[in-house]
Short mmCIF file of C-alpha atoms in Angstrom, two decimals:
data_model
loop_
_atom_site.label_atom_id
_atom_site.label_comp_id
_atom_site.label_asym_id
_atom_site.label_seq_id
_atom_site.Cartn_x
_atom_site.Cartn_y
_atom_site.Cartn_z
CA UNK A 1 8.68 31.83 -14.90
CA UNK A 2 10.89 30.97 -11.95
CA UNK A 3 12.53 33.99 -12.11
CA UNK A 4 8.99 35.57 -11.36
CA UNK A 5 7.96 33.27 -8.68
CA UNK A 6 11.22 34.32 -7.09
CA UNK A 7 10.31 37.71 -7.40
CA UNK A 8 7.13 37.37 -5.78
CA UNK A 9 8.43 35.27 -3.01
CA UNK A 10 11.14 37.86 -2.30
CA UNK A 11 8.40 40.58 -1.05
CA UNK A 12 8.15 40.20 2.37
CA UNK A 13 4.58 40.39 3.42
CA UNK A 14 3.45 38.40 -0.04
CA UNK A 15 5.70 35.96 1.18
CA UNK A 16 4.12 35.69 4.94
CA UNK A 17 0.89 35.64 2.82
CA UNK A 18 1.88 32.52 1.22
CA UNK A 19 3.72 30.75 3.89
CA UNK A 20 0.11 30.93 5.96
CA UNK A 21 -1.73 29.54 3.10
CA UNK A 22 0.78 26.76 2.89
CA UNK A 23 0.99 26.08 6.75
CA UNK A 24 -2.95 25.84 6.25
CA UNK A 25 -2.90 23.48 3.21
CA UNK A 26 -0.36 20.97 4.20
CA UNK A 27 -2.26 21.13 7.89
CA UNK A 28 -5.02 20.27 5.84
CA UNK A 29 -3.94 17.07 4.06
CA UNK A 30 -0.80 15.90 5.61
CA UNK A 31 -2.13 14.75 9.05
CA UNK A 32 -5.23 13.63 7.71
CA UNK A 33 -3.04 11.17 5.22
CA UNK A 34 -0.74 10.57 7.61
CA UNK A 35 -3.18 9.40 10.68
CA UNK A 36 -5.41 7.26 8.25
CA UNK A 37 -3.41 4.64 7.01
CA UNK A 38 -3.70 2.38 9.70
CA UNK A 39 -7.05 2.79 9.63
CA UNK A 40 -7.35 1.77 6.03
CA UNK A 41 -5.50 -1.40 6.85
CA UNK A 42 -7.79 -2.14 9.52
CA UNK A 43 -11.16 -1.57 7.22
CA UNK A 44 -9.42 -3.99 4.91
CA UNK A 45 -8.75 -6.62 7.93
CA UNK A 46 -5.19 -6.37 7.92
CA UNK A 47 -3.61 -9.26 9.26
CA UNK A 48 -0.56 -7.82 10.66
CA UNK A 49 -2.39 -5.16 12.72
CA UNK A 50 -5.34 -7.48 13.71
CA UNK A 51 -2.50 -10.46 14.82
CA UNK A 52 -0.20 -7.76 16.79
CA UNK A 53 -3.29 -6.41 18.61
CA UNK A 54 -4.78 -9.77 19.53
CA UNK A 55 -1.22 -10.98 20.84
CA UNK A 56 -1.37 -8.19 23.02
CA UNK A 57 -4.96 -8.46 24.41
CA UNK A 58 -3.87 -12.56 24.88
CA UNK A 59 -1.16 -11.52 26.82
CA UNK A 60 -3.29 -9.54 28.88
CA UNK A 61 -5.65 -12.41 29.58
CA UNK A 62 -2.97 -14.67 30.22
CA UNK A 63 -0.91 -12.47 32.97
CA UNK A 64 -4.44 -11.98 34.71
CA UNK A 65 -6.01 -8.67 35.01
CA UNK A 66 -6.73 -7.85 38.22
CA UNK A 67 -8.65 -4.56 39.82
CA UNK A 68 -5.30 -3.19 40.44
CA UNK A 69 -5.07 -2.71 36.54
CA UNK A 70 -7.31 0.00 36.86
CA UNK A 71 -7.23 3.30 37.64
CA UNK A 72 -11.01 4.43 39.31
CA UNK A 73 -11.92 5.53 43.09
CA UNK A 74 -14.89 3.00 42.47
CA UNK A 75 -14.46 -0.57 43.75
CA UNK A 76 -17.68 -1.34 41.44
CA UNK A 77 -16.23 0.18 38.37
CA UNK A 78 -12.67 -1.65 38.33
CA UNK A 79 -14.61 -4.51 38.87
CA UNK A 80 -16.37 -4.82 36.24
CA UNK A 81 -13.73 -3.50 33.89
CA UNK A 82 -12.01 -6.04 35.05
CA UNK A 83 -15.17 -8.19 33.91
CA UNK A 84 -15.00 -6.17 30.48
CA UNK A 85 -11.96 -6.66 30.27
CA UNK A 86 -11.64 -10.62 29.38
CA UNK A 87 -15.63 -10.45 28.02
CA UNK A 88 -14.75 -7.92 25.15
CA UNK A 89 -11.08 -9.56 24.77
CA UNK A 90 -12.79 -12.82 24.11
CA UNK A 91 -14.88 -11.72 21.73
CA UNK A 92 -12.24 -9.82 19.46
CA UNK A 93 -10.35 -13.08 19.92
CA UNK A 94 -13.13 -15.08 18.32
CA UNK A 95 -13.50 -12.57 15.74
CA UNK A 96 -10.21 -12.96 14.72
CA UNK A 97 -10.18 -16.57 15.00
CA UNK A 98 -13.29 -16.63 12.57
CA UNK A 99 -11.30 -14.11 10.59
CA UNK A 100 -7.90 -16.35 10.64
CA UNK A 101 -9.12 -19.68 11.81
CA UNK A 102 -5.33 -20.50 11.18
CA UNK A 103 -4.32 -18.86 14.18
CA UNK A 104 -6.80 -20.20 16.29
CA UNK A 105 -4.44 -22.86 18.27
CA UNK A 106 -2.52 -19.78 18.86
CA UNK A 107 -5.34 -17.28 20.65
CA UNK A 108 -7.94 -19.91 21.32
CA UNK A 109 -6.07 -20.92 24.45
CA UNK A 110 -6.64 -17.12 25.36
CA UNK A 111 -10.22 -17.15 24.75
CA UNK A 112 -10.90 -20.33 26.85
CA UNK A 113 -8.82 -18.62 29.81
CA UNK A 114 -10.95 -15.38 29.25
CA UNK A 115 -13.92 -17.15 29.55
CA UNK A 116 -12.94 -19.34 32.43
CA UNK A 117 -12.27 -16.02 34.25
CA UNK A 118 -15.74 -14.56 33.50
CA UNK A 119 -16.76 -17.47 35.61
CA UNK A 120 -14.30 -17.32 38.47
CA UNK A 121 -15.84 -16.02 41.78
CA UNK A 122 -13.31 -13.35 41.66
CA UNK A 123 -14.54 -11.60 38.59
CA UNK A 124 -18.09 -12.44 38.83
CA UNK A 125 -18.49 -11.45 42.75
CA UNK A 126 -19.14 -7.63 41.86
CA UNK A 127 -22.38 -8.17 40.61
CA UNK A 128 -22.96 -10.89 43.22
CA UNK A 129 -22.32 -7.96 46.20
CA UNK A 130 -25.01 -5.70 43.75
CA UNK A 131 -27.62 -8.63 44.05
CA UNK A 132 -26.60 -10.16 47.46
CA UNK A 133 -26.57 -13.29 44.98
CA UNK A 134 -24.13 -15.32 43.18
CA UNK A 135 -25.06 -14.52 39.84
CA UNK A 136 -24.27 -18.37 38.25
CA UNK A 137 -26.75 -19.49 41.96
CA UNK A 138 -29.43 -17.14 40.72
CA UNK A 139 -29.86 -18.96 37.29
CA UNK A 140 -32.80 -20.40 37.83
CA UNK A 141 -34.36 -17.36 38.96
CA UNK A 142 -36.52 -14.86 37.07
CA UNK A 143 -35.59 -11.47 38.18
CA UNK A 144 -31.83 -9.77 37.58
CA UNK A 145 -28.17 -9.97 36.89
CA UNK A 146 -28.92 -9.16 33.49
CA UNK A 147 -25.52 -7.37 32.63
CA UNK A 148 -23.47 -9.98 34.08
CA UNK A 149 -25.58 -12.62 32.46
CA UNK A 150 -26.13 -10.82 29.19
CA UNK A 151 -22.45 -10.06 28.49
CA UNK A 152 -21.32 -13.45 29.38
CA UNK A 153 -23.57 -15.04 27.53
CA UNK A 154 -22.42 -13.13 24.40
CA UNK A 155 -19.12 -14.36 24.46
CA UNK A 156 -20.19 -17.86 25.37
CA UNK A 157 -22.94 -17.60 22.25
CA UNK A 158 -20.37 -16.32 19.87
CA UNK A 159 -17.65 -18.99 21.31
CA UNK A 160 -20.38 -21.94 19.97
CA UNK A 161 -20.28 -20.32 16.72
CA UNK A 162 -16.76 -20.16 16.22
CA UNK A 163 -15.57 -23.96 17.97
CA UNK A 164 -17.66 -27.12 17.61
CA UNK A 165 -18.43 -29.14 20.41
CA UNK A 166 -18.26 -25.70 22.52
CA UNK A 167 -17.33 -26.80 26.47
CA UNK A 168 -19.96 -23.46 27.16
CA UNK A 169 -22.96 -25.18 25.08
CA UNK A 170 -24.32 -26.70 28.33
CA UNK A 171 -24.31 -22.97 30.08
CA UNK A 172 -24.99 -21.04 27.48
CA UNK A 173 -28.04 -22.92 26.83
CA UNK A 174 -29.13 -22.68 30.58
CA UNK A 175 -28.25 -18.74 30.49
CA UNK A 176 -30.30 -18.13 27.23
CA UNK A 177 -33.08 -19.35 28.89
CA UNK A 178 -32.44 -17.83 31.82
CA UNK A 179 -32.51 -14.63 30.02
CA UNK A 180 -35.86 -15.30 28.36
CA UNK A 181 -37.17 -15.97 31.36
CA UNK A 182 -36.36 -12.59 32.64
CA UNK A 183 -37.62 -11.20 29.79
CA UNK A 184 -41.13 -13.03 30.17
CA UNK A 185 -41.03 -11.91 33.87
CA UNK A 186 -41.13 -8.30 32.94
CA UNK A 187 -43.60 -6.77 30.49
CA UNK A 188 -41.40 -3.85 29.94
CA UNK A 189 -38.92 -5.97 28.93
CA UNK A 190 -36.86 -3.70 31.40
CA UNK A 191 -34.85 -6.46 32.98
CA UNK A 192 -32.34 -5.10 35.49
CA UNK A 193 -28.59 -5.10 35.93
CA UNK A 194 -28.25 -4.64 39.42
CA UNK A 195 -31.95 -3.83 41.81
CA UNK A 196 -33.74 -1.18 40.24
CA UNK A 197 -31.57 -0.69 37.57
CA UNK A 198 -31.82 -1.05 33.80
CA UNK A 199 -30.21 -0.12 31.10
CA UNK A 200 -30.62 -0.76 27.20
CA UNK A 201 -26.88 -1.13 26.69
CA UNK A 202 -26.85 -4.40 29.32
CA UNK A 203 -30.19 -5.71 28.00
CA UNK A 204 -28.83 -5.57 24.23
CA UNK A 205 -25.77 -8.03 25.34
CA UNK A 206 -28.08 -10.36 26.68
CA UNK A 207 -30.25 -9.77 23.69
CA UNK A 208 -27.28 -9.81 21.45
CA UNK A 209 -26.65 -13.38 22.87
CA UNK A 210 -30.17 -14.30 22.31
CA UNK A 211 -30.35 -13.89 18.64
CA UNK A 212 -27.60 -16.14 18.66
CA UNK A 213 -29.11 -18.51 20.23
CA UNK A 214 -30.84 -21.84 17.96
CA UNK A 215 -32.36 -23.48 20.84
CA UNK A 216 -35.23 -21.31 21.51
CA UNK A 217 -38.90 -22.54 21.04
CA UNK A 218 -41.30 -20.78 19.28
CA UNK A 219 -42.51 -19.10 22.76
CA UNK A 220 -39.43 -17.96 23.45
CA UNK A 221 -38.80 -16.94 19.86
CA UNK A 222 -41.53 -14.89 20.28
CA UNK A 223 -40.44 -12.72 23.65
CA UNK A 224 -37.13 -12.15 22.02
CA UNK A 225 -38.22 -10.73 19.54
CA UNK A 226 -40.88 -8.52 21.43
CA UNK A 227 -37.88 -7.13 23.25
CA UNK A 228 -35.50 -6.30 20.04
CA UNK A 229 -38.99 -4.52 19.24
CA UNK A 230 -38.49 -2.21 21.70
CA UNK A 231 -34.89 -1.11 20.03
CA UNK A 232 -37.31 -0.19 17.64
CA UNK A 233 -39.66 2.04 19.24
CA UNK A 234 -40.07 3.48 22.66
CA UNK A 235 -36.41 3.05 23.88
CA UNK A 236 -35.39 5.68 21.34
CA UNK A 237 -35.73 9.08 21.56
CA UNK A 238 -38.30 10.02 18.96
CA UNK A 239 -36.30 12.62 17.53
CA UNK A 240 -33.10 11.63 17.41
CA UNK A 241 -33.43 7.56 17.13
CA UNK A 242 -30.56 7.34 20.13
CA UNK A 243 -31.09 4.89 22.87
CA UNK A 244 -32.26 6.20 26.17
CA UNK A 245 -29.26 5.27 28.20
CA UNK A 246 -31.24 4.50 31.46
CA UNK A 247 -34.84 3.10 31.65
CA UNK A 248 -37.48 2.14 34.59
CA UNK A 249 -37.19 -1.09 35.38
CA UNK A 250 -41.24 -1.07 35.63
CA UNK A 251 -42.45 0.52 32.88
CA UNK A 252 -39.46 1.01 30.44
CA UNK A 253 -39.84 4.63 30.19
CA UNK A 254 -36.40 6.81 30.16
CA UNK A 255 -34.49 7.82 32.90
CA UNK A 256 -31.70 9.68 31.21
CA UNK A 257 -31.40 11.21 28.17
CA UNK A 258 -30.94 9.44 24.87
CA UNK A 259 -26.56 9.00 24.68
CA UNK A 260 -24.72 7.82 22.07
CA UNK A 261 -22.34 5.50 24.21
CA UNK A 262 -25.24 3.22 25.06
CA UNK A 263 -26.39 3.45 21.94
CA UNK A 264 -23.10 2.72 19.86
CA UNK A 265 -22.39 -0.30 22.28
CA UNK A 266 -25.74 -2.01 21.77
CA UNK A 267 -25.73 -1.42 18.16
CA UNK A 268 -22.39 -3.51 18.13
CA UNK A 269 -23.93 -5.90 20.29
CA UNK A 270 -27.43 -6.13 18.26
CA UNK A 271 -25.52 -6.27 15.21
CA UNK A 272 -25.00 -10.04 16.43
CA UNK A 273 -28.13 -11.66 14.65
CA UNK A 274 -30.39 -8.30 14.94
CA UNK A 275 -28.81 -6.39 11.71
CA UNK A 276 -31.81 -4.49 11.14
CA UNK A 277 -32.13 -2.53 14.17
CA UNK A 278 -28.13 -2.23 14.18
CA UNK A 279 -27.97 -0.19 11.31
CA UNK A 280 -31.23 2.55 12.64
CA UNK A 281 -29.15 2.88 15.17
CA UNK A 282 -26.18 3.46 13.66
CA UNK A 283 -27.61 5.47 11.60
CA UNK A 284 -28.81 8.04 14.16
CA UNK A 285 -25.59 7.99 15.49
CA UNK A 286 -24.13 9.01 12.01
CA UNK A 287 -26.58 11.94 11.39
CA UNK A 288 -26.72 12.90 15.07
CA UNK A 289 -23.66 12.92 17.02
CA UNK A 290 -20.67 12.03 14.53
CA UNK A 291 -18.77 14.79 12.99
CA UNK A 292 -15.03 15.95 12.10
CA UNK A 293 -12.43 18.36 12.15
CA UNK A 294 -9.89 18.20 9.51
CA UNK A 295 -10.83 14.81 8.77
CA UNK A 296 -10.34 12.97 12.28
CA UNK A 297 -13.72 11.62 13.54
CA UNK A 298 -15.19 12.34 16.60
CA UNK A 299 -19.03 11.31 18.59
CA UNK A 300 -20.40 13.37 20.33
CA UNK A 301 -21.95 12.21 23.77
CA UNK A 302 -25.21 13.82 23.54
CA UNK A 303 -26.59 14.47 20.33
CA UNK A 304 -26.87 18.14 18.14
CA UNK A 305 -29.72 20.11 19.44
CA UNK A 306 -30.13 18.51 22.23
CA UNK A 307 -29.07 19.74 26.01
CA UNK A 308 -25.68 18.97 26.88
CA UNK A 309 -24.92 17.05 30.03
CA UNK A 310 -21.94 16.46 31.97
CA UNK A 311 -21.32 12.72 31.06
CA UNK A 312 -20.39 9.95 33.13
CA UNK A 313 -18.39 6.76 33.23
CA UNK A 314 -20.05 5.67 30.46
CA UNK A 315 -19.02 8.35 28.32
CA UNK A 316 -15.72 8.93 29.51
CA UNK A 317 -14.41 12.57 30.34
CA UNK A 318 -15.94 14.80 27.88
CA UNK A 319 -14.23 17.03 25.66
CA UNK A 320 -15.75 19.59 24.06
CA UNK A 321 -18.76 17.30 24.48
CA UNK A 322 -17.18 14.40 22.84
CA UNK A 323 -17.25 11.11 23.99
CA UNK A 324 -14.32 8.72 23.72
CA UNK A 325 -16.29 5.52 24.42
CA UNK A 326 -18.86 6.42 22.12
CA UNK A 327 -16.41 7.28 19.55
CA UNK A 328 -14.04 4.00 19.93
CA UNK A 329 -18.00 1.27 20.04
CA UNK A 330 -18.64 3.20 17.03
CA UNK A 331 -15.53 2.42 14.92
CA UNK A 332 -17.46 -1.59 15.73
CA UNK A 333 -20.46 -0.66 14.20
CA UNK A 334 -19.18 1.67 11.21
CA UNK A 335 -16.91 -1.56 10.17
CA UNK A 336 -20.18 -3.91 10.36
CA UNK A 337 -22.10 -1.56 8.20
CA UNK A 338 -18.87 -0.74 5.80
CA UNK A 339 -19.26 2.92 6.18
CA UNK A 340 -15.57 3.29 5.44
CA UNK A 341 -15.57 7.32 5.76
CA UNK A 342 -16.71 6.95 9.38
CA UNK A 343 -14.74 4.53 9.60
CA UNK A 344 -11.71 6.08 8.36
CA UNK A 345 -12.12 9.56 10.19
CA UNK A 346 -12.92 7.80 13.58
CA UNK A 347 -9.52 5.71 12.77
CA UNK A 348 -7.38 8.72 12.76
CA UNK A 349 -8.57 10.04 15.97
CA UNK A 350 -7.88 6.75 17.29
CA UNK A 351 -4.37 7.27 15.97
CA UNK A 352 -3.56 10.37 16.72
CA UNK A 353 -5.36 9.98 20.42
CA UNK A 354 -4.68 6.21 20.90
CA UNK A 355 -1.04 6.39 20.85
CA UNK A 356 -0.37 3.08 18.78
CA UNK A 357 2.93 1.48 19.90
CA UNK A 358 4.74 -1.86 19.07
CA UNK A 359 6.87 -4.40 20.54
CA UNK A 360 7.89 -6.86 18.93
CA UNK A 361 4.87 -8.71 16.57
CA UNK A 362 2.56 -7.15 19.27
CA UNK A 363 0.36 -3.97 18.72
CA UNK A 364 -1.23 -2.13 21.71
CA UNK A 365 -2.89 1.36 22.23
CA UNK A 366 -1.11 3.09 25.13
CA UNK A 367 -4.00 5.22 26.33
CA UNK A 368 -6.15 1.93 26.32
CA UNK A 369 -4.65 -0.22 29.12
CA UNK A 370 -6.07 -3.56 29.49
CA UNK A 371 -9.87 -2.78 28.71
CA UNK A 372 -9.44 -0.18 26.36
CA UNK A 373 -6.97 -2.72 24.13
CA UNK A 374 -9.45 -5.70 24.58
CA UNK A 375 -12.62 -3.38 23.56
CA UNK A 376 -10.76 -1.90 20.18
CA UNK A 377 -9.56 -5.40 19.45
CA UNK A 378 -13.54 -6.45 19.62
CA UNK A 379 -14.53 -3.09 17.33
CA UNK A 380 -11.66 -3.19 14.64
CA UNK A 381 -12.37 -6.92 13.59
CA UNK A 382 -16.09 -6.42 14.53
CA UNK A 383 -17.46 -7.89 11.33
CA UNK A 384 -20.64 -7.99 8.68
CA UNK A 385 -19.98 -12.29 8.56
CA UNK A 386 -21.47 -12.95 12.37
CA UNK A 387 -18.96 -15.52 13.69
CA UNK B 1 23.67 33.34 3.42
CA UNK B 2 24.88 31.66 7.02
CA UNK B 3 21.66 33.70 8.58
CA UNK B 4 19.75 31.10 6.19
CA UNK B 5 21.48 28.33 6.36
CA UNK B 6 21.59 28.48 10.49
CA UNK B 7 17.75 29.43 10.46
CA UNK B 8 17.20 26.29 8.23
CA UNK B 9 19.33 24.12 10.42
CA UNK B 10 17.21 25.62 13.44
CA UNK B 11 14.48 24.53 12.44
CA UNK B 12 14.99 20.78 11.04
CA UNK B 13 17.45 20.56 14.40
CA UNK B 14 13.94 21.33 17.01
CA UNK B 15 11.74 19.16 14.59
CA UNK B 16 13.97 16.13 14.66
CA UNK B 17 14.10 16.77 18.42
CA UNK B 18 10.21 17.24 18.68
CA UNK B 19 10.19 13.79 16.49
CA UNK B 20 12.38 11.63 18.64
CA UNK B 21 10.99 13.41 22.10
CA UNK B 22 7.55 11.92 20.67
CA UNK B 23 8.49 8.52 19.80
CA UNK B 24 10.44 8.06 23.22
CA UNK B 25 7.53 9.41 24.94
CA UNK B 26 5.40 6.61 22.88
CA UNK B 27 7.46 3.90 24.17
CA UNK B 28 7.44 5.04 28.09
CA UNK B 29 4.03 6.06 28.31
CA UNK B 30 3.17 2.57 26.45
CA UNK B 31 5.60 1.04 28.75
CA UNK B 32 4.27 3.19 32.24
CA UNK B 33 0.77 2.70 31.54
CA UNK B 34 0.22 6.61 32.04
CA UNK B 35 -2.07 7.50 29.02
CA UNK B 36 -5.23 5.36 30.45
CA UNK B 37 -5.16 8.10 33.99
CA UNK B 38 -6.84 10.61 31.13
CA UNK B 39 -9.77 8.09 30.21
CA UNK B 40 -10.79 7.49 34.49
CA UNK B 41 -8.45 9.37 36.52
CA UNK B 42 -8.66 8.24 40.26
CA UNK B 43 -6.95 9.91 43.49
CA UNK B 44 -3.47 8.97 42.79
CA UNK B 45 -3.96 9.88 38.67
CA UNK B 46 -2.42 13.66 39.02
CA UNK B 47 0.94 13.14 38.36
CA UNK B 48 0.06 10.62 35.32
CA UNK B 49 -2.50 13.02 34.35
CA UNK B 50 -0.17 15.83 33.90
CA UNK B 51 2.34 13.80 31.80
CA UNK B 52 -0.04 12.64 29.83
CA UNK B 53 -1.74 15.61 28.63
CA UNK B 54 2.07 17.25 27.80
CA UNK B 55 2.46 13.95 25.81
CA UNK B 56 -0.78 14.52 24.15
CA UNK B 57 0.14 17.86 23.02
CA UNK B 58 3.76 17.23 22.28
CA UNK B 59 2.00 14.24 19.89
CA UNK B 60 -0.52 17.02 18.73
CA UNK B 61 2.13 19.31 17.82
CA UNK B 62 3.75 16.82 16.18
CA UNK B 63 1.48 14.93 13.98
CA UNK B 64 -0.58 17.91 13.40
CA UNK B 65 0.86 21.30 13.38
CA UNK B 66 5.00 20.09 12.70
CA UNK B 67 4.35 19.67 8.66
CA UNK B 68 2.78 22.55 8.02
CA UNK B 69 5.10 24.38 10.22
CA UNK B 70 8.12 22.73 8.23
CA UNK B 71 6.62 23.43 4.95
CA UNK B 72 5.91 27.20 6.30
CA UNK B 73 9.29 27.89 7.33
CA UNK B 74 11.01 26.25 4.08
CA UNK B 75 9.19 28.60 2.29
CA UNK B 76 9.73 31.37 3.94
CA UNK B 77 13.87 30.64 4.07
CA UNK B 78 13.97 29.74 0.26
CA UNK B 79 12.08 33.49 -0.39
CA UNK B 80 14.93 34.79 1.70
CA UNK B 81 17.14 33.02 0.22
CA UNK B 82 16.09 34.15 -3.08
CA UNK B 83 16.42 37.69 -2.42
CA UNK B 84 18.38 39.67 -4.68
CA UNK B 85 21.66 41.07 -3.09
CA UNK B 86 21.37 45.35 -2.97
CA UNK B 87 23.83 47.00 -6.04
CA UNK B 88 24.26 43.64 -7.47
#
């Protein structure tokens, strides 16, 4: 038998023939093995991975991220990735903490400091210059600074799940209603992140915060839940079930075309208390825009059948019409809805594209930099149990 | 037989290389914040750019196409090897 093998091996082109067919096969599985087992480990909640990656994002807080961090021509931009920054990095803190409440002297002290930033002037005075208005001054108000207001709000909504006697109660109670307010202010339910401006992905922070929130009355019960309606209906494209990523701020009706980075973000942030419309979402994400290629995952920005556009900031630099940002928010969501195979294939991407790297017991993503490590900390821990 | 054996030390010689050029470039890019130029490159991102994209593909080749490659080329220097010698 070997003897015959050999033979056959010995003829040149036969042997070519075969070498191809191997080159092809181990292509086939090796890479795809190789590239998903940290991504198993982090569908099971590893603790090693989850720990290094949270040191790292903790660190980050704790040296300050500043604009300079950041590599865009827009002032706006690093601003509010700056902003993004310590609002996503507390969140994956707290899930971690709810995860391994153990640890929580350790990163807690992080999360605080994140959250004390959010409120600095320094981070919150880009959407201040958008409005002309402090956004903590404008409180009171009924009209605007919905994503600054929305997004912190999350954090300090899931921070009074996680500690008791939260230091944010107090605020977060005055900001929920705040946002409610807004809400009632606008029949669209179209409330705006800067003037003119609204987009579903800012609205479902605030909204995400909302449904966290146990001090609404039944009125305000009520509007919040007419406004998660609208995740529902007429801010998806009929066809496709993806979220329209820009609206009118007067009548809610789309101004861009239906994306799946808005729509994989707010389905993380619904997700928090709005399950339901999480997993529609999700699950036009799944049939629409996610696909593979020898097992690594990918989401694409815009979704089959539909025109292709150009992307944005949003999106990140498309490739081939794929969308990084869509494809790292939905890694959040596929680990909330234990879709493992999504999961999984998105995982390897990550790893092959991410560039893991340790130091030490930390864990960091070299393409992320400081937002991109503090927004897969807040997807790979992203959880079913709410904190 | 020294054709083979050189070919075969060719080969695991440039993969350890591509291996080790890889995991270097892991800890500098990590280290030189280069990789996060490709995700919003600004005016002074061209240099950074550039390096990261030959990282990319060095990391491409590696993880990717290097196995199958190895496995390829094994095979095709144990055939050789194999071969019967003429008049023997």
């Amino acid at each position: 038998m070997v003897t015959h093998w050999a033979a056959f091996l010995t003829t040149g082109w036969l042997r070519r023939g075969v070498a191809v067919v191997l080159f092809i096969a181990v292509t086939a599985i090796v890479p795809r093995w190789w590239c998903a087992r940290e991504g198993e480990r982090w569908f099971a909640g590893d603790r090693a991975l989850s720990l290094g990656l949270s040191r790292t994002v903790a660190d980050n807080i704790k040296s300050g991220v500043t604009t300079a961090d950041f590599t865009s021509n827009s002032s706006l931009f690093r601003h509010e990735w700056q902003f993004g920054t310590y609002q996503m990095g507390a969140l994956g803190l707290l899930q971690v903490c709810h995860l391994y409440p153990e640890r929580s002297p350790e990163l807690m002290p992080a999360v605080d400091q994140a959250i004390d930033r959010l409120l600095s002037h320094e981070v919150r005075d880009f959407d201040g210059k958008q409005w002309g208005q402090d956004p903590l001054d404008a409180i009171e108000g009924d009209r605007g600074h919905t994503a600054y207001l929305g997004y912190l709000n999350l954090a300090l909504a899931v921070h009074r799940r996680c500690v008791a006697n939260s230091r944010f109660a107090n605020l977060n109670d005055r900001i929920s209603a705040a946002l409610v307010r807004r809400f009632q202010a606008n029949p669209a339910r179209a409330i705006e992140t800067y003037p003119g401006e609204s987009y579903p992905v800012d609205i479902a922070a605030g909204l995400g915060s909302l449904l966290l929130w146990t001090g609404a009355n039944d009125e305000q019960r009520a509007c919040i839940a007419s406004a998660l309606e609208h995740y529902r209906t007429d801010w998806r494209d009929p066809r496709t079930g993806l979220l329209y990523q820009a609206i009118d701020t007067r009548d809610g009706k789309p101004l861009d075309a239906a994306r799946a980075s808005g729509t994989a973000l707010a389905a993380y942030f619904l997700s928090f208390g709005g399950r339901d419309v999480a997993r529609r979402l999700y699950e036009s994400l799944r049939t629409y825009t996610a696909g593979s290629v020898l097992g690594f995952g990918y989401v694409s920005e815009y979704p089959s059948g539909a025109k292709p556009g150009k992307g944005d900031i949003d999106s990140g630099p498309l490739c081939f019409g794929i969308s990084p940002s869509a494809s790292g928010f939905m890694l959040g969501t596929a680990r909330i809805m234990r879709d493992r195979d999504t999961f999984v294939a998105l995982s390897r991407s990550l790893y092959l594209v991410g560039t893991p790297a340790r130091r030490g017991d930390r864990y960091e993503y070299a393409m992320g930099g400081p937002l991109g490590n503090s927004i897969m900390l807040a997807m790979l821990t992203a959880d079913r149990e709410v904190p | 037989m020294n054709l083979n054996r050189r070919s075969v030390f060719r080969v695991v010689v440039a993969s350890v290389v591509l291996v080790f050029a890889q995991s270097l470039g892991v800890v500098l890019i990590a280290r030189f914040h280069l990789m996060q130029h490709l995700l919003a490159p600004g005016a002074g991102s061209l240099v950074a750019v550039f390096v990261a994209l030959a990282f990319l593909l060095l990391r491409i080749l590696v993880i990717v196409l290097l196995p199958g490659l190895l496995a390829a080329s094994a095979l095709v220097t144990v055939g050789r090897t194999r071969r019967p010698i003429p008049g023997s």
